[in-house]
Amino acid sequence: MMFKKVFPLIIVIIFAFIAGLPLLHKGLPPTHDGEYHVVRFYEFYKTLSAGNFYPRWAEDFNNGYGIPLFNFVYPLPNYVASLFHFIGISFIDSFKLEMFLATIIGGVFFYLWAKEFWGELGGIVSSVFYTFSPYHILDIYIRGSVGEVWALAFFPAFLWSITRFIKYKQKIFIPLSSIFLSLIIFSHNILALMFLFFAICYCVFLLLGDKGNKRDWGKGIFVFLLGISLSAIFWLPAILEKQYVTGLEIFDVFSHFPDLHQLLIPSWGTGFSGENIANQMSFQIGVANLVGVMLSLFFILKRKDKNRSIASFFVFLFFVIFFLMLKISLPIWQTVPFINYFQFPWRLLSLEILIVSFLAGSIAYFWKSKIVALFLVLTTFFLGIGYAKPAYYHYRDDNYYITRPNFIDGTNSPDNVFNTIFFDTSLDKEKAKIKFLKGEGKTEQKIIGATYYNFMIEVMENSEIQVNTAYFPNWRVFINKEETKIYKTKRGLFSFDLPKGHNIVEIQFEDTPIRKMGFFLSLISSSVLIVFFVKLKNKAKS
């Protein structure tokens, strides 16, 4: 009996395992973002190991002047990689292992979510369709966007959890839904914003259909507010301090609309978006997925069923999102607030594959045939398995990336992204962390950490010292335990005045009030979460 219950889960795990199996191969697949992430993992782990609970500064990048990279980049993949590295796994293998685990987690939660509507057979079909959707595979083996792959894993986790709450009023799923929502935000901020709009529409639809009372609506709002607050340590500074860095401007969405044939006709390439070449990355929705939508629409028109409304709702969403990916929707992108923050219209494929995979499960549900379900699973598997592999592997170790100037001395992103707006990019690399602008003296370097420097400096006259670190709010300087004023230099560094005599100088990067507010919101929300779980546990005992 127990085996019968877990058998469907075993099936979806096997298919997800097969999809991610090439990630267990030795070497690093050549993806768009993979090498960037390996170096980020190293830098994040280094800063975390120095005692920074939530790293924000990357000291080695930008020719050693540093950048506030982690103040703006989604942290979850970096924390997971740090955990893996702590137990002895290389950063390269951590990158691959993350995407492998996320693929399995996404497949499992998609099954659990779809099963709520389409039963076990429908859940299996939906899960396998999701795992082998071309864009999902592209995110793994072409783009190497580990943050997006994690977000794609937690999308169905949230939808399963919130569905369980709305349908069965089980209170345990209130905090669980909030946790999954926060994990989506920590995984990838852009996809999180995109998913947030979708999730709100989904919850409103379920609550209207369930004819929930005001308390149910209130609890639904609480789920979203708690999930957003849990992740405030990340998104609040990322939004309110973005004016201090370059490269976070909105992309030109016009050059990233896929053509109609690119969405409908199968293709595969390793190039980038916007490149007018034959090897451009694929924007296909997937043949099996498109057929699944059409069959689902057919059953909606032919069958009367309690789940007909949810299928109709998803078909409607499919066509809305399909329209938004075409150039004809440009006026909407230019006028609707926040939508242009998605950067690339084709990024909506993240939602489209969620929708079409869910609808694929409805076919097994309406048709009520194991043979049809098997045919659907095998069809999407064989159509997708050919994409689920890298073109080749780079046989390198971590040192290849963390010791080479072309990887470690830049800003870790194209076009100088994440550098401070004050910084002069023509500055040459400096050997010493400080230098005299005025005066001279003897310097003894005690500590040079990720975000903390300590010097013993003896000067014969009042002097001015330049710190060879990029200026960014809240670098602070203490002389003999007393804070002193710092000055932003013309080339985007900072300096301070040093009085005559023997001085102990401490320089450290601290949180601004905005960063502290984000931390405080996350801390308070975590406390609320703990209290919620304790109350549920005590209630279960009584």
XYZ file of C-alpha atoms in Angstrom:
542
model
C 0.000 0.000 0.000
C 2.799 2.357 0.938
C 4.666 1.547 -2.285
C 1.551 2.331 -4.316
C 1.435 5.807 -2.757
C 5.075 6.635 -3.442
C 5.273 4.955 -6.869
C 4.149 8.076 -8.789
C 6.783 10.111 -6.937
C 9.422 7.545 -7.857
C 8.423 7.895 -11.508
C 8.704 11.692 -11.596
C 12.020 11.539 -9.690
C 13.407 9.037 -12.224
C 12.468 11.278 -15.140
C 13.908 14.358 -13.401
C 17.066 12.369 -12.615
C 17.456 11.483 -16.288
C 16.970 15.134 -17.302
C 19.701 16.246 -14.914
C 22.039 13.267 -15.300
C 24.525 15.052 -17.628
C 25.116 17.531 -14.795
C 26.782 14.722 -12.819
C 29.364 14.292 -15.578
C 32.885 15.549 -14.857
C 33.581 19.056 -16.122
C 31.695 22.328 -16.501
C 29.086 22.687 -19.281
C 29.709 25.825 -21.419
C 26.689 27.964 -20.481
C 26.005 31.703 -20.699
C 26.226 32.296 -16.937
C 27.990 29.243 -15.498
C 31.510 30.670 -15.242
C 30.163 33.870 -13.677
C 28.416 31.827 -10.999
C 31.484 29.749 -10.169
C 33.484 32.915 -9.446
C 30.574 34.434 -7.506
C 30.370 31.315 -5.362
C 34.044 31.649 -4.500
C 33.755 35.320 -3.626
C 30.552 34.845 -1.626
C 32.032 31.927 0.326
C 35.151 33.948 1.066
C 33.118 36.850 2.460
C 30.780 34.526 4.360
C 33.755 32.727 5.914
C 35.092 36.078 7.127
C 32.083 36.361 9.433
C 29.632 38.275 7.242
C 26.285 36.577 7.837
C 24.793 38.253 4.764
C 27.594 39.151 2.316
C 27.071 42.295 0.240
C 30.583 43.197 -0.912
C 32.865 41.306 -3.341
C 36.409 42.435 -2.538
C 38.428 40.855 -5.358
C 36.368 42.018 -8.317
C 36.938 45.267 -10.191
C 40.747 44.992 -10.104
C 40.669 44.531 -6.349
C 38.708 47.725 -5.708
C 35.591 45.669 -4.994
C 31.934 46.006 -5.972
C 28.654 45.701 -3.996
C 27.663 42.688 -6.104
C 25.867 40.714 -3.412
C 23.790 43.704 -2.382
C 21.883 43.247 -5.658
C 22.285 39.611 -6.741
C 19.865 36.909 -5.559
C 21.573 35.065 -2.674
C 20.049 31.579 -2.487
C 22.330 29.880 -5.076
C 25.365 31.402 -3.341
C 24.319 30.100 0.089
C 23.643 26.615 -1.278
C 27.013 26.566 -3.061
C 28.719 27.734 0.138
C 27.139 24.861 2.054
C 28.286 22.369 -0.579
C 31.797 23.813 -0.601
C 31.952 23.703 3.186
C 31.511 19.922 3.033
C 34.225 19.594 0.410
C 32.488 20.013 -2.957
C 34.147 22.254 -5.540
C 32.410 25.412 -6.730
C 32.128 23.944 -10.242
C 30.452 20.798 -8.952
C 28.292 22.901 -6.604
C 26.974 24.805 -9.626
C 25.994 21.584 -11.383
C 24.676 19.882 -8.259
C 22.404 22.841 -7.487
C 20.701 22.636 -10.863
C 20.443 18.859 -10.589
C 18.710 19.069 -7.192
C 16.479 21.944 -8.303
C 15.344 19.874 -11.304
C 14.284 17.005 -9.041
C 12.631 19.303 -6.480
C 10.690 21.076 -9.231
C 9.508 17.769 -10.689
C 8.323 16.493 -7.304
C 6.432 19.645 -6.359
C 4.864 19.934 -9.800
C 3.499 16.429 -9.367
C 2.115 17.268 -5.919
C 0.488 20.457 -7.207
C -1.008 19.020 -10.408
C -2.251 15.939 -8.522
C -4.548 18.208 -6.516
C -6.587 18.754 -9.710
C -5.754 15.953 -12.144
C -5.057 12.975 -9.876
C -1.932 10.806 -9.834
C -1.816 10.119 -13.582
C -2.359 13.759 -14.440
C 0.240 14.771 -11.861
C 2.854 12.498 -13.450
C 2.089 13.840 -16.917
C 2.311 17.455 -15.779
C 5.556 16.857 -13.902
C 7.327 15.176 -16.810
C 6.088 17.855 -19.219
C 7.516 20.523 -16.904
C 10.847 18.763 -16.496
C 11.340 18.330 -20.242
C 9.905 21.658 -21.398
C 12.462 23.133 -23.805
C 12.835 26.400 -21.899
C 13.441 24.550 -18.627
C 16.199 22.520 -20.272
C 17.553 25.644 -21.965
C 17.826 27.375 -18.583
C 19.974 24.485 -17.366
C 22.173 23.512 -20.304
C 22.375 26.693 -22.406
C 21.850 29.667 -20.095
C 23.184 28.073 -16.917
C 20.925 30.393 -14.943
C 21.075 28.611 -11.613
C 18.880 31.250 -9.953
C 16.116 30.784 -12.520
C 16.351 27.001 -12.223
C 15.830 27.291 -8.457
C 12.894 29.669 -8.999
C 11.351 27.178 -11.440
C 11.645 24.556 -8.683
C 9.891 26.690 -6.070
C 7.087 27.971 -8.358
C 5.124 24.690 -8.136
C 6.071 24.317 -4.466
C 4.270 27.553 -3.626
C 1.291 26.701 -5.856
C 0.945 23.281 -4.218
C 1.129 24.747 -0.727
C -1.294 27.625 -1.275
C -3.699 25.269 -3.063
C -3.680 22.919 -0.088
C -4.519 25.812 2.204
C -7.334 27.229 0.088
C -8.907 23.834 -0.681
C -8.568 22.155 2.711
C -8.040 25.086 5.135
C -4.972 23.375 6.611
C -3.179 26.080 8.580
C 0.266 24.480 8.276
C 0.281 25.584 4.642
C 0.059 29.266 5.571
C 3.664 29.500 6.830
C 4.851 26.948 4.270
C 3.437 29.056 1.436
C 5.209 32.126 2.815
C 8.495 30.229 3.021
C 8.216 29.023 -0.576
C 7.384 32.538 -1.763
C 10.440 33.939 0.015
C 12.605 31.192 -1.501
C 11.429 32.232 -4.961
C 12.459 35.823 -4.229
C 15.827 34.695 -2.835
C 16.291 32.491 -5.929
C 15.720 35.097 -8.638
C 14.301 38.568 -8.100
C 13.080 39.119 -11.685
C 11.275 35.788 -11.935
C 9.888 36.416 -8.453
C 8.266 39.661 -9.595
C 6.879 37.913 -12.650
C 5.567 35.012 -10.589
C 4.068 37.331 -7.987
C 1.562 38.725 -10.505
C 0.707 35.202 -11.647
C 0.392 33.853 -8.082
C -1.960 36.648 -7.044
C -4.227 35.939 -10.033
C -4.144 32.221 -9.239
C -5.039 32.712 -5.569
C -7.834 35.156 -6.368
C -9.272 32.639 -8.837
C -9.183 29.802 -6.285
C -10.674 31.949 -3.515
C -13.497 33.116 -5.766
C -14.233 29.549 -6.821
C -14.031 28.322 -3.245
C -16.334 31.117 -2.069
C -13.983 31.684 0.820
C -14.980 34.009 3.635
C -13.191 37.216 4.588
C -10.861 35.349 6.922
C -9.608 33.170 4.046
C -8.892 36.268 1.978
C -7.124 37.833 4.932
C -4.965 34.749 5.432
C -4.112 34.750 1.725
C -2.933 38.361 1.969
C -0.971 37.423 5.097
C 0.845 34.674 3.152
C 2.061 37.153 0.542
C 3.017 39.844 3.053
C 4.915 37.377 5.230
C 6.761 35.851 2.271
C 7.769 39.265 0.962
C 8.848 40.410 4.431
C 10.930 37.270 4.994
C 13.045 38.178 1.982
C 13.312 41.924 2.766
C 16.970 41.541 3.730
C 17.603 41.036 0.011
C 15.077 43.014 -1.992
C 14.798 46.188 0.112
C 18.444 47.318 -0.284
C 18.518 45.983 -3.844
C 15.684 48.361 -4.775
C 16.466 51.392 -2.619
C 20.218 51.443 -3.259
C 20.281 50.636 -6.977
C 20.943 54.301 -7.819
C 24.527 53.832 -6.588
C 25.486 51.232 -9.205
C 25.588 51.010 -12.979
C 24.055 48.493 -15.339
C 20.750 47.926 -13.542
C 18.862 50.090 -16.005
C 15.928 48.551 -17.833
C 16.915 46.632 -20.948
C 15.662 47.542 -24.402
C 12.785 45.079 -24.543
C 12.119 45.747 -28.238
C 15.178 43.801 -29.411
C 14.239 40.759 -27.315
C 10.785 39.874 -28.611
C 10.763 36.387 -30.157
C 9.138 36.037 -33.555
C 5.975 33.954 -33.863
C 7.781 31.136 -35.657
C 10.424 31.023 -32.911
C 7.734 30.280 -30.337
C 6.011 27.621 -32.440
C 8.720 25.889 -34.488
C 11.364 23.742 -32.735
C 14.918 25.098 -32.786
C 18.021 24.851 -30.637
C 21.115 27.017 -30.368
C 23.741 28.120 -27.885
C 23.808 31.821 -28.781
C 22.386 34.784 -26.902
C 19.108 36.675 -27.222
C 19.198 39.532 -29.734
C 21.876 37.923 -31.883
C 20.867 37.750 -35.527
C 22.581 34.438 -36.128
C 21.525 30.894 -36.925
C 22.794 29.689 -33.549
C 20.554 31.988 -31.516
C 19.090 30.480 -28.334
C 15.737 28.746 -28.674
C 12.461 30.406 -27.714
C 10.237 27.447 -28.554
C 7.348 26.602 -26.261
C 7.641 22.982 -27.319
C 5.663 20.807 -29.724
C 4.323 18.517 -27.002
C 3.355 21.511 -24.880
C 1.468 23.172 -27.745
C -0.387 19.953 -28.558
C -1.207 19.630 -24.871
C -2.812 23.075 -24.826
C -4.910 22.300 -27.893
C -6.103 18.961 -26.492
C -6.893 20.591 -23.167
C -8.941 23.247 -24.967
C -10.783 20.492 -26.848
C -11.788 18.751 -23.604
C -12.827 22.043 -22.025
C -15.278 22.581 -24.870
C -16.529 18.978 -24.862
C -16.634 17.962 -21.193
C -18.469 19.366 -18.205
C -16.446 18.784 -15.075
C -15.701 20.435 -11.745
C -12.136 21.157 -12.911
C -13.202 22.600 -16.209
C -12.978 26.140 -14.807
C -9.342 25.832 -13.652
C -8.361 24.416 -17.044
C -10.176 27.277 -18.785
C -8.412 29.788 -16.559
C -5.009 28.379 -17.497
C -5.826 28.282 -21.203
C -6.782 31.948 -20.955
C -3.469 32.719 -19.200
C -1.590 30.813 -21.895
C -2.915 33.063 -24.645
C -2.384 36.240 -22.591
C 1.268 35.405 -21.982
C 1.723 34.224 -25.560
C 0.497 37.634 -26.722
C 2.854 39.451 -24.328
C 5.845 37.677 -25.871
C 5.092 39.081 -29.338
C 6.166 42.492 -30.658
C 2.542 43.501 -31.121
C 2.334 43.829 -27.322
C 5.053 46.529 -27.185
C 2.593 49.305 -26.133
C 1.770 47.253 -23.039
C 5.463 46.890 -22.196
C 5.861 50.634 -22.576
C 2.900 51.619 -20.391
C 2.158 48.963 -17.744
C 4.158 49.644 -14.554
C 6.902 47.145 -13.598
C 6.435 44.833 -16.597
C 9.583 46.156 -18.286
C 11.575 45.014 -15.248
C 11.264 41.502 -16.709
C 13.962 42.718 -19.184
C 13.298 40.134 -21.900
C 9.772 39.339 -23.174
C 10.891 35.765 -23.852
C 11.480 35.390 -20.112
C 7.717 34.895 -19.851
C 8.445 31.380 -21.086
C 9.098 30.660 -17.398
C 5.374 31.090 -16.789
C 4.299 29.616 -20.108
C 5.956 26.255 -19.426
C 4.306 26.210 -15.997
C 0.901 26.775 -17.588
C 1.231 24.328 -20.490
C 2.620 21.581 -18.248
C -0.295 21.982 -15.848
C -2.720 21.774 -18.776
C -1.012 18.631 -20.090
C -2.071 16.840 -16.914
C -5.685 17.743 -17.606
C -5.628 15.567 -20.727
C -4.936 12.446 -18.649
C -7.637 13.577 -16.223
C -10.339 14.168 -18.858
C -9.407 11.189 -21.053
C -9.082 8.807 -18.070
C -6.726 6.437 -19.881
C -3.410 5.064 -18.612
C -2.374 4.383 -22.211
C -2.920 8.039 -23.122
C -1.010 9.160 -20.037
C 1.896 6.878 -20.949
C 1.848 8.156 -24.529
C 1.949 11.775 -23.333
C 4.847 11.086 -20.951
C 6.900 9.244 -23.556
C 6.176 11.857 -26.226
C 7.417 14.823 -24.206
C 10.344 12.745 -22.916
C 11.609 11.742 -26.356
C 11.041 15.219 -27.772
C 12.980 16.816 -24.914
C 15.718 14.339 -24.037
C 17.792 15.320 -27.068
C 18.135 18.844 -25.674
C 19.037 17.716 -22.151
C 22.790 17.649 -22.596
C 25.606 20.168 -22.969
C 27.477 20.576 -26.231
C 30.701 19.590 -24.437
C 32.462 20.053 -21.086
C 35.287 22.286 -19.870
C 37.679 20.086 -17.892
C 38.904 22.696 -15.428
C 39.107 23.113 -11.675
C 38.094 26.047 -9.477
C 41.580 27.570 -9.599
C 41.229 28.131 -13.323
C 38.559 30.721 -12.590
C 39.547 32.216 -9.252
C 43.169 32.898 -10.183
C 42.852 34.216 -13.738
C 42.552 38.013 -14.157
C 39.979 37.728 -16.954
C 37.576 36.115 -14.471
C 38.419 37.642 -11.104
C 39.472 41.194 -12.013
C 36.296 42.259 -13.825
C 32.868 43.022 -12.390
C 31.646 39.445 -12.953
C 29.060 40.632 -15.454
C 29.077 42.065 -18.982
C 29.103 45.841 -19.545
C 30.535 46.764 -16.127
C 27.262 45.880 -14.372
C 27.250 46.270 -10.558
C 30.140 48.727 -10.501
C 29.534 51.889 -8.490
C 28.455 54.995 -10.387
C 31.393 56.922 -8.873
C 34.175 54.587 -10.010
C 36.726 55.495 -12.704
C 37.119 52.287 -14.698
C 40.467 53.437 -16.126
C 42.147 52.969 -12.737
C 45.006 50.487 -12.742
C 45.241 47.727 -10.183
C 47.032 48.709 -6.972
C 49.243 46.373 -4.920
C 48.614 48.087 -1.579
C 45.224 48.683 -0.009
C 46.134 52.229 1.100
C 48.431 54.978 -0.136
C 49.413 58.475 0.946
C 47.846 61.403 -0.917
C 49.467 63.903 1.433
C 52.350 63.372 3.832
C 54.278 60.168 4.400
C 54.922 57.657 7.147
C 55.383 54.050 8.177
C 52.559 51.570 7.585
C 52.165 48.131 9.100
C 49.377 46.051 7.629
C 47.659 43.921 10.264
C 44.452 42.588 8.666
C 43.071 42.758 5.142
C 39.761 40.944 5.177
C 36.761 40.872 2.906
C 35.154 43.932 4.493
C 37.571 44.863 7.283
C 41.085 46.337 7.177
C 43.383 47.082 10.120
C 46.620 49.107 9.935
C 49.211 50.590 12.258
C 50.257 53.901 10.702
C 52.838 56.325 12.092
C 53.086 59.759 10.458
C 55.282 62.760 11.256
C 52.665 65.266 10.082
C 48.949 65.473 9.395
C 48.319 63.341 6.302
C 45.621 62.205 3.896
C 45.259 58.494 3.195
C 43.463 56.994 0.177
C 41.795 53.615 0.525
C 42.057 51.647 -2.697
C 38.488 50.430 -2.427
C 35.505 51.646 -4.449
C 33.348 54.139 -2.558
C 29.906 52.870 -1.612
C 27.679 53.764 1.333
C 28.580 52.624 4.394
C 32.367 52.294 4.362
C 33.526 53.681 7.706
C 36.961 54.601 9.078
C 37.984 54.555 12.740
C 41.205 56.093 14.024
C 42.170 54.930 17.498
C 38.577 53.698 17.967
C 37.098 57.096 17.017
C 35.165 57.389 13.765
C 36.501 59.938 11.316
C 34.983 61.519 8.241
C 35.679 59.971 4.827
C 35.836 61.762 1.482
C 34.838 60.405 -1.902
C 37.717 60.964 -4.321
C 37.325 62.165 -7.893
C 38.052 58.664 -9.190
C 35.453 56.928 -7.037
C 37.577 55.733 -4.111
C 37.560 57.212 -0.605
C 40.100 58.880 1.665
C 40.444 60.204 5.215
C 42.614 62.588 7.192
C 45.158 61.075 9.572
C 46.610 63.125 12.484
C 50.293 63.253 13.305
C 51.540 60.398 15.495
C 51.025 56.679 15.964
C 47.545 55.546 14.878
C 45.506 52.370 14.791
C 43.290 52.587 11.698
C 40.271 50.332 11.191
C 38.254 50.403 7.984
C 35.053 48.403 7.716
C 31.999 48.011 5.547
C 28.777 48.229 7.560
C 25.068 48.164 6.873
C 23.207 51.340 5.989
C 19.865 52.113 7.687
C 18.144 50.643 4.623
C 20.066 47.379 4.915
C 19.375 47.261 8.637
C 15.685 47.822 7.960
C 15.667 44.898 5.520
C 17.397 42.704 8.098
C 14.945 43.819 10.790
C 11.914 43.013 8.608
C 13.300 39.562 7.824
C 14.090 38.967 11.482
C 10.608 40.003 12.660
C 8.983 37.874 9.942
C 11.122 34.884 10.910
C 9.995 35.341 14.521
C 6.359 35.428 13.417
C 6.984 32.236 11.463
C 8.496 30.481 14.477
C 5.596 31.552 16.714
C 3.166 30.266 14.071
C 4.842 26.841 13.959
C 5.015 26.624 17.776
C 1.301 27.387 18.084
C 0.450 24.767 15.457
C 2.595 22.206 17.269
C 1.004 22.965 20.652
C -2.469 22.796 19.132
C -1.675 19.418 17.591
C -0.591 18.070 21.015
C -3.707 19.308 22.830
